[in-house]
PDB file of C-alpha atoms in Angstrom:
ATOM      1  CA  GLY A   1     133.795 187.614 -20.122  1.00 66.00           C
ATOM      2  CA  ALA A   2     133.736 191.859 -21.894  1.00 86.00           C
ATOM      3  CA  VAL A   3     135.001 190.444 -25.877  1.00 92.00           C
ATOM      4  CA  VAL A   4     134.509 192.867 -28.785  1.00 96.00           C
ATOM      5  CA  SER A   5     135.094 191.974 -32.286  1.00 97.00           C
ATOM      6  CA  GLN A   6     135.238 193.800 -35.745  1.00 98.00           C
ATOM      7  CA  HIS A   7     134.976 193.010 -38.988  1.00 97.00           C
ATOM      8  CA  PRO A   8     136.422 192.760 -41.795  1.00 97.00           C
ATOM      9  CA  SER A   9     139.700 192.431 -39.906  1.00 97.00           C
ATOM     10  CA  TRP A  10     141.020 194.496 -42.954  1.00 97.00           C
ATOM     11  CA  VAL A  11     139.735 195.974 -45.545  1.00 97.00           C
ATOM     12  CA  ILE A  12     141.322 197.117 -49.344  1.00 97.00           C
ATOM     13  CA  CYS A  13     139.147 199.115 -50.979  1.00 96.00           C
ATOM     14  CA  LYS A  14     139.183 201.150 -54.351  1.00 96.00           C
ATOM     15  CA  SER A  15     139.763 205.270 -53.566  1.00 97.00           C
ATOM     16  CA  GLY A  16     135.530 206.409 -53.798  1.00 97.00           C
ATOM     17  CA  THR A  17     133.981 203.533 -52.216  1.00 97.00           C
ATOM     18  CA  SER A  18     132.644 203.113 -49.174  1.00 97.00           C
ATOM     19  CA  VAL A  19     133.562 200.408 -46.534  1.00 98.00           C
ATOM     20  CA  LYS A  20     131.474 199.678 -43.552  1.00 98.00           C
ATOM     21  CA  ILE A  21     133.024 198.496 -40.277  1.00 98.00           C
ATOM     22  CA  GLU A  22     130.875 196.582 -37.805  1.00 97.00           C
ATOM     23  CA  CYS A  23     132.101 196.356 -33.514  1.00 97.00           C
ATOM     24  CA  ARG A  24     129.668 194.318 -31.931  1.00 96.00           C
ATOM     25  CA  SER A  25     130.177 193.612 -27.950  1.00 94.00           C
ATOM     26  CA  LEU A  26     129.432 189.312 -28.057  1.00 94.00           C
ATOM     27  CA  ASP A  27     128.889 189.137 -24.339  1.00 89.00           C
ATOM     28  CA  PHE A  28     127.761 192.184 -22.658  1.00 90.00           C
ATOM     29  CA  GLN A  29     125.244 195.081 -24.196  1.00 90.00           C
ATOM     30  CA  ALA A  30     127.140 198.364 -24.770  1.00 90.00           C
ATOM     31  CA  THR A  31     124.881 201.574 -24.681  1.00 86.00           C
ATOM     32  CA  THR A  32     127.516 203.636 -25.680  1.00 92.00           C
ATOM     33  CA  MET A  33     130.485 201.867 -27.900  1.00 95.00           C
ATOM     34  CA  PHE A  34     133.899 204.001 -28.929  1.00 96.00           C
ATOM     35  CA  TRP A  35     135.410 204.821 -32.994  1.00 97.00           C
ATOM     36  CA  TYR A  36     139.282 205.694 -32.969  1.00 97.00           C
ATOM     37  CA  ARG A  37     141.642 205.852 -35.725  1.00 97.00           C
ATOM     38  CA  GLN A  38     145.937 205.101 -35.238  1.00 96.00           C
ATOM     39  CA  PHE A  39     147.683 205.859 -38.409  1.00 95.00           C
ATOM     40  CA  PRO A  40     151.162 203.603 -37.699  1.00 91.00           C
ATOM     41  CA  LYS A  41     153.216 204.548 -35.467  1.00 89.00           C
ATOM     42  CA  GLN A  42     150.874 206.898 -34.336  1.00 93.00           C
ATOM     43  CA  SER A  43     148.560 207.150 -31.033  1.00 94.00           C
ATOM     44  CA  LEU A  44     144.643 206.160 -31.118  1.00 95.00           C
ATOM     45  CA  MET A  45     142.968 209.139 -30.939  1.00 95.00           C
ATOM     46  CA  LEU A  46     139.950 209.287 -30.044  1.00 94.00           C
ATOM     47  CA  MET A  47     136.974 210.653 -33.730  1.00 96.00           C
ATOM     48  CA  ALA A  48     133.572 209.220 -31.653  1.00 96.00           C
ATOM     49  CA  THR A  49     131.397 208.520 -29.170  1.00 94.00           C
ATOM     50  CA  SER A  50     128.383 206.412 -30.796  1.00 92.00           C
ATOM     51  CA  ASN A  51     125.388 206.079 -27.998  1.00 89.00           C
ATOM     52  CA  GLU A  52     122.427 203.102 -28.790  1.00 87.00           C
ATOM     53  CA  GLY A  53     119.682 204.822 -29.873  1.00 85.00           C
ATOM     54  CA  SER A  54     120.324 208.452 -31.125  1.00 87.00           C
ATOM     55  CA  LYS A  55     123.495 210.150 -33.006  1.00 90.00           C
ATOM     56  CA  ALA A  56     126.630 210.094 -32.749  1.00 93.00           C
ATOM     57  CA  THR A  57     128.968 212.581 -31.309  1.00 94.00           C
ATOM     58  CA  TYR A  58     131.834 213.271 -33.332  1.00 96.00           C
ATOM     59  CA  GLU A  59     135.194 215.438 -31.960  1.00 94.00           C
ATOM     60  CA  GLN A  60     136.508 218.362 -33.717  1.00 93.00           C
ATOM     61  CA  GLY A  61     138.180 218.169 -36.677  1.00 93.00           C
ATOM     62  CA  VAL A  62     136.080 214.954 -36.959  1.00 95.00           C
ATOM     63  CA  GLU A  63     134.404 214.923 -40.880  1.00 94.00           C
ATOM     64  CA  LYS A  64     129.880 213.787 -39.423  1.00 93.00           C
ATOM     65  CA  ASP A  65     129.183 213.105 -43.021  1.00 95.00           C
ATOM     66  CA  LYS A  66     132.498 210.883 -43.492  1.00 96.00           C
ATOM     67  CA  PHE A  67     131.902 208.784 -41.010  1.00 97.00           C
ATOM     68  CA  LEU A  68     128.926 207.626 -40.615  1.00 96.00           C
ATOM     69  CA  ILE A  69     127.908 205.425 -37.748  1.00 95.00           C
ATOM     70  CA  ASN A  70     125.622 203.749 -36.790  1.00 92.00           C
ATOM     71  CA  HIS A  71     124.641 201.907 -33.242  1.00 91.00           C
ATOM     72  CA  ALA A  72     121.076 199.941 -33.416  1.00 83.00           C
ATOM     73  CA  SER A  73     121.518 197.981 -31.134  1.00 90.00           C
ATOM     74  CA  LEU A  74     123.042 197.071 -27.749  1.00 91.00           C
ATOM     75  CA  THR A  75     125.700 194.909 -29.223  1.00 93.00           C
ATOM     76  CA  LEU A  76     126.093 196.701 -32.863  1.00 95.00           C
ATOM     77  CA  SER A  77     127.660 199.969 -33.931  1.00 95.00           C
ATOM     78  CA  THR A  78     128.844 200.227 -37.550  1.00 96.00           C
ATOM     79  CA  LEU A  79     131.832 203.203 -39.153  1.00 97.00           C
ATOM     80  CA  THR A  80     131.223 203.152 -42.401  1.00 97.00           C
ATOM     81  CA  VAL A  81     133.367 205.163 -44.497  1.00 98.00           C
ATOM     82  CA  THR A  82     131.660 207.383 -47.351  1.00 97.00           C
ATOM     83  CA  SER A  83     133.551 208.471 -50.505  1.00 96.00           C
ATOM     84  CA  ALA A  84     136.687 206.660 -49.139  1.00 97.00           C
ATOM     85  CA  HIS A  85     139.879 208.819 -50.774  1.00 96.00           C
ATOM     86  CA  PRO A  86     143.865 206.828 -49.667  1.00 96.00           C
ATOM     87  CA  GLU A  87     143.836 209.012 -46.410  1.00 96.00           C
ATOM     88  CA  ASP A  88     141.891 207.822 -44.869  1.00 97.00           C
ATOM     89  CA  SER A  89     144.018 204.963 -44.662  1.00 97.00           C
ATOM     90  CA  SER A  90     144.111 203.155 -40.706  1.00 97.00           C
ATOM     91  CA  PHE A  91     143.719 201.664 -38.219  1.00 97.00           C
ATOM     92  CA  TYR A  92     140.150 201.763 -37.291  1.00 98.00           C
ATOM     93  CA  ILE A  93     139.495 200.433 -33.564  1.00 98.00           C
ATOM     94  CA  CYS A  94     136.184 200.883 -31.778  1.00 97.00           C
ATOM     95  CA  SER A  95     135.477 199.518 -28.101  1.00 96.00           C
ATOM     96  CA  ALA A  96     132.406 198.756 -25.519  1.00 94.00           C
ATOM     97  CA  LEU A  97     131.779 200.772 -22.803  1.00 89.00           C
ATOM     98  CA  THR A  98     131.175 198.266 -20.107  1.00 79.00           C
ATOM     99  CA  SER A  99     128.054 200.440 -17.751  1.00 73.00           C
ATOM    100  CA  GLY A 100     128.812 198.210 -14.474  1.00 71.00           C
ATOM    101  CA  SER A 101     133.034 199.384 -14.118  1.00 70.00           C
ATOM    102  CA  ASN A 102     132.303 202.194 -16.820  1.00 75.00           C
ATOM    103  CA  GLU A 103     136.087 200.852 -18.713  1.00 84.00           C
ATOM    104  CA  GLN A 104     135.761 200.094 -22.075  1.00 90.00           C
ATOM    105  CA  PHE A 105     137.412 197.304 -23.954  1.00 92.00           C
ATOM    106  CA  PHE A 106     138.542 197.207 -27.296  1.00 95.00           C
ATOM    107  CA  GLY A 107     138.149 195.335 -30.164  1.00 96.00           C
ATOM    108  CA  PRO A 108     141.554 193.774 -32.541  1.00 96.00           C
ATOM    109  CA  GLY A 109     140.704 196.847 -35.048  1.00 97.00           C
ATOM    110  CA  THR A 110     140.451 197.122 -38.309  1.00 98.00           C
ATOM    111  CA  ARG A 111     142.934 198.128 -41.257  1.00 97.00           C
ATOM    112  CA  LEU A 112     142.056 199.570 -44.381  1.00 98.00           C
ATOM    113  CA  THR A 113     143.787 200.753 -46.731  1.00 97.00           C
ATOM    114  CA  VAL A 114     142.243 202.662 -49.847  1.00 97.00           C
ATOM    115  CA  LEU A 115     144.058 202.467 -53.497  1.00 96.00           C
TER     116      LEU A 115
ATOM    117  CA  GLY B   1     142.919 215.558 -30.547  1.00 63.00           C
ATOM    118  CA  GLN B   2     144.352 216.255 -27.298  1.00 73.00           C
ATOM    119  CA  GLN B   3     146.496 213.238 -26.247  1.00 79.00           C
ATOM    120  CA  LEU B   4     148.943 213.023 -23.032  1.00 92.00           C
ATOM    121  CA  ASN B   5     153.301 212.941 -23.308  1.00 95.00           C
ATOM    122  CA  GLN B   6     154.859 209.615 -22.473  1.00 97.00           C
ATOM    123  CA  SER B   7     158.566 208.801 -22.212  1.00 96.00           C
ATOM    124  CA  PRO B   8     160.909 208.105 -23.654  1.00 96.00           C
ATOM    125  CA  GLN B   9     159.147 207.498 -26.706  1.00 95.00           C
ATOM    126  CA  SER B  10     161.150 204.274 -27.325  1.00 95.00           C
ATOM    127  CA  MET B  11     163.714 202.249 -25.663  1.00 94.00           C
ATOM    128  CA  PHE B  12     166.627 198.994 -25.966  1.00 94.00           C
ATOM    129  CA  ILE B  13     167.518 197.384 -23.715  1.00 90.00           C
ATOM    130  CA  GLN B  14     168.679 194.158 -22.204  1.00 93.00           C
ATOM    131  CA  GLU B  15     166.582 191.033 -21.283  1.00 94.00           C
ATOM    132  CA  GLY B  16     166.017 191.039 -17.770  1.00 94.00           C
ATOM    133  CA  GLU B  17     166.921 194.976 -16.870  1.00 95.00           C
ATOM    134  CA  ASP B  18     163.520 197.003 -14.848  1.00 96.00           C
ATOM    135  CA  VAL B  19     161.977 199.666 -17.491  1.00 95.00           C
ATOM    136  CA  SER B  20     160.401 202.461 -15.991  1.00 97.00           C
ATOM    137  CA  MET B  21     157.758 204.742 -18.693  1.00 97.00           C
ATOM    138  CA  ASN B  22     156.108 207.860 -18.010  1.00 96.00           C
ATOM    139  CA  CYS B  23     153.099 209.913 -18.742  1.00 97.00           C
ATOM    140  CA  THR B  24     151.889 213.540 -17.913  1.00 96.00           C
ATOM    141  CA  SER B  25     148.917 215.871 -18.605  1.00 95.00           C
ATOM    142  CA  SER B  26     147.916 219.143 -18.128  1.00 92.00           C
ATOM    143  CA  SER B  27     144.577 217.610 -17.632  1.00 91.00           C
ATOM    144  CA  ILE B  28     143.701 216.208 -14.872  1.00 92.00           C
ATOM    145  CA  PHE B  29     142.473 212.405 -15.418  1.00 92.00           C
ATOM    146  CA  ASN B  30     139.915 210.496 -12.840  1.00 90.00           C
ATOM    147  CA  THR B  31     140.883 207.100 -13.537  1.00 93.00           C
ATOM    148  CA  TRP B  32     144.736 206.358 -15.294  1.00 95.00           C
ATOM    149  CA  LEU B  33     145.291 203.295 -17.365  1.00 96.00           C
ATOM    150  CA  TRP B  34     148.092 201.822 -19.064  1.00 97.00           C
ATOM    151  CA  TYR B  35     148.018 199.747 -21.679  1.00 97.00           C
ATOM    152  CA  LYS B  36     149.674 197.539 -24.603  1.00 97.00           C
ATOM    153  CA  GLN B  37     149.371 196.610 -28.253  1.00 96.00           C
ATOM    154  CA  ASP B  38     150.861 194.162 -30.084  1.00 94.00           C
ATOM    155  CA  PRO B  39     150.938 194.561 -33.844  1.00 90.00           C
ATOM    156  CA  GLY B  40     148.258 194.587 -35.562  1.00 91.00           C
ATOM    157  CA  GLU B  41     145.673 194.257 -33.326  1.00 94.00           C
ATOM    158  CA  GLY B  42     143.760 196.680 -30.051  1.00 94.00           C
ATOM    159  CA  PRO B  43     145.143 197.688 -27.275  1.00 95.00           C
ATOM    160  CA  VAL B  44     144.947 195.402 -23.751  1.00 94.00           C
ATOM    161  CA  LEU B  45     145.202 196.566 -20.424  1.00 93.00           C
ATOM    162  CA  LEU B  46     147.252 196.228 -17.751  1.00 96.00           C
ATOM    163  CA  ILE B  47     146.632 198.522 -15.593  1.00 96.00           C
ATOM    164  CA  ALA B  48     144.182 200.409 -13.992  1.00 94.00           C
ATOM    165  CA  LEU B  49     143.832 203.162 -11.710  1.00 95.00           C
ATOM    166  CA  TYR B  50     141.266 204.530  -9.511  1.00 93.00           C
ATOM    167  CA  LYS B  51     142.633 206.646  -7.319  1.00 94.00           C
ATOM    168  CA  ALA B  52     145.105 209.360  -6.618  1.00 94.00           C
ATOM    169  CA  GLY B  53     148.449 208.104  -4.483  1.00 95.00           C
ATOM    170  CA  GLU B  54     146.799 204.544  -6.033  1.00 95.00           C
ATOM    171  CA  LEU B  55     150.274 202.470  -6.197  1.00 97.00           C
ATOM    172  CA  THR B  56     148.890 199.356  -7.645  1.00 97.00           C
ATOM    173  CA  SER B  57     150.457 195.649  -9.314  1.00 97.00           C
ATOM    174  CA  ASN B  58     149.914 193.397 -12.159  1.00 96.00           C
ATOM    175  CA  GLY B  59     152.827 190.323 -11.450  1.00 97.00           C
ATOM    176  CA  ARG B  60     155.618 191.971 -13.034  1.00 97.00           C
ATOM    177  CA  LEU B  61     154.123 195.351 -13.888  1.00 98.00           C
ATOM    178  CA  THR B  62     153.762 198.121 -11.304  1.00 98.00           C
ATOM    179  CA  ALA B  63     151.825 201.797 -11.948  1.00 98.00           C
ATOM    180  CA  GLN B  64     151.198 204.306  -9.772  1.00 97.00           C
ATOM    181  CA  PHE B  65     148.176 206.914  -9.931  1.00 96.00           C
ATOM    182  CA  GLY B  66     149.778 210.702  -9.717  1.00 95.00           C
ATOM    183  CA  ILE B  67     148.688 212.053  -6.516  1.00 95.00           C
ATOM    184  CA  THR B  68     148.339 215.847  -8.511  1.00 93.00           C
ATOM    185  CA  ARG B  69     146.342 213.501 -10.750  1.00 93.00           C
ATOM    186  CA  LYS B  70     147.834 214.886 -13.888  1.00 94.00           C
ATOM    187  CA  ASP B  71     150.666 212.236 -14.499  1.00 95.00           C
ATOM    188  CA  SER B  72     150.987 208.328 -14.200  1.00 97.00           C
ATOM    189  CA  PHE B  73     153.997 205.730 -14.487  1.00 97.00           C
ATOM    190  CA  LEU B  74     154.554 201.903 -15.205  1.00 98.00           C
ATOM    191  CA  ASN B  75     157.250 200.084 -14.257  1.00 98.00           C
ATOM    192  CA  ILE B  76     158.271 196.202 -15.652  1.00 97.00           C
ATOM    193  CA  SER B  77     160.916 194.501 -13.166  1.00 97.00           C
ATOM    194  CA  ALA B  78     163.122 191.848 -15.149  1.00 96.00           C
ATOM    195  CA  SER B  79     161.421 191.904 -18.976  1.00 94.00           C
ATOM    196  CA  ILE B  80     161.375 189.735 -21.103  1.00 93.00           C
ATOM    197  CA  PRO B  81     160.975 189.254 -24.665  1.00 92.00           C
ATOM    198  CA  SER B  82     157.679 189.070 -25.037  1.00 92.00           C
ATOM    199  CA  ASP B  83     157.328 192.566 -22.862  1.00 94.00           C
ATOM    200  CA  VAL B  84     157.712 194.181 -26.394  1.00 94.00           C
ATOM    201  CA  GLY B  85     155.305 196.167 -28.365  1.00 95.00           C
ATOM    202  CA  ILE B  86     154.405 199.836 -28.048  1.00 97.00           C
ATOM    203  CA  TYR B  87     152.938 200.665 -24.210  1.00 97.00           C
ATOM    204  CA  PHE B  88     149.940 203.670 -24.257  1.00 97.00           C
ATOM    205  CA  CYS B  89     148.527 205.224 -21.396  1.00 97.00           C
ATOM    206  CA  ALA B  90     145.071 206.827 -21.336  1.00 96.00           C
ATOM    207  CA  GLY B  91     143.418 209.057 -18.872  1.00 94.00           C
ATOM    208  CA  GLN B  92     138.962 208.943 -18.411  1.00 91.00           C
ATOM    209  CA  THR B  93     137.942 211.639 -18.642  1.00 83.00           C
ATOM    210  CA  GLY B  94     133.856 212.646 -16.903  1.00 78.00           C
ATOM    211  CA  THR B  95     132.078 211.283 -19.872  1.00 78.00           C
ATOM    212  CA  TYR B  96     133.954 208.143 -19.950  1.00 84.00           C
ATOM    213  CA  LYS B  97     136.295 209.048 -23.016  1.00 89.00           C
ATOM    214  CA  TYR B  98     139.838 207.989 -23.291  1.00 93.00           C
ATOM    215  CA  ILE B  99     142.035 210.188 -24.303  1.00 93.00           C
ATOM    216  CA  PHE B 100     145.601 208.312 -24.974  1.00 95.00           C
ATOM    217  CA  GLY B 101     149.898 209.229 -24.937  1.00 96.00           C
ATOM    218  CA  THR B 102     152.079 209.191 -27.241  1.00 94.00           C
ATOM    219  CA  GLY B 103     152.994 206.049 -26.603  1.00 96.00           C
ATOM    220  CA  THR B 104     156.016 204.360 -26.152  1.00 97.00           C
ATOM    221  CA  ARG B 105     157.908 201.387 -27.274  1.00 96.00           C
ATOM    222  CA  LEU B 106     160.082 199.082 -25.892  1.00 95.00           C
ATOM    223  CA  LYS B 107     162.108 197.247 -27.504  1.00 92.00           C
ATOM    224  CA  VAL B 108     163.692 194.119 -25.471  1.00 87.00           C
ATOM    225  CA  LEU B 109     167.312 192.401 -26.577  1.00 83.00           C
ATOM    226  CA  ALA B 110     167.594 188.651 -25.521  1.00 76.00           C
TER     227      ALA B 110
END
């Protein structure tokens, strides 16, 4: 149980385009999901907290207009990187919070490369 | 953003050796967690600790929640080649956010 999937697993796009990444909790409902970004050889850095039916909460220094988060259902959160630039190239990982144990379960990550 | 300090940053060990790594914070956490991440994948939970002083094992892995609630350590006994990877500690805040450590990169020499 507690499986989280991400789609796509990797994506390459041109600079200036927008990219949407999906995060799904497959066998449980998650009112809260989290989005992390991980640059090469670095740790996971929390970008934002995604709450079902309400606006996401962004960490300091993360531009909410650039990283659009939508959590329209209890099993799906999406992260859209708008007007992507090469410096947005990174590994994006989501997690879903279970209501019972308050534990986060992580997705397999999405590798974004912006040319 | 805030990160927890992990040491060592990286280590090479011989197969069969024991490994110890630790994680320290300037803040108190109510929950400490240890994850392993393989290249190109998401982190996988190894051990979760919920009480100060708690010592928990998972196979060859043992972790402890420091009594000050500001640190934790992870031990791996009798390392094997598949233990290679990056190990992250994480502290959970009151709002369920995770703050991750800087990571310990482990390489096992057969």
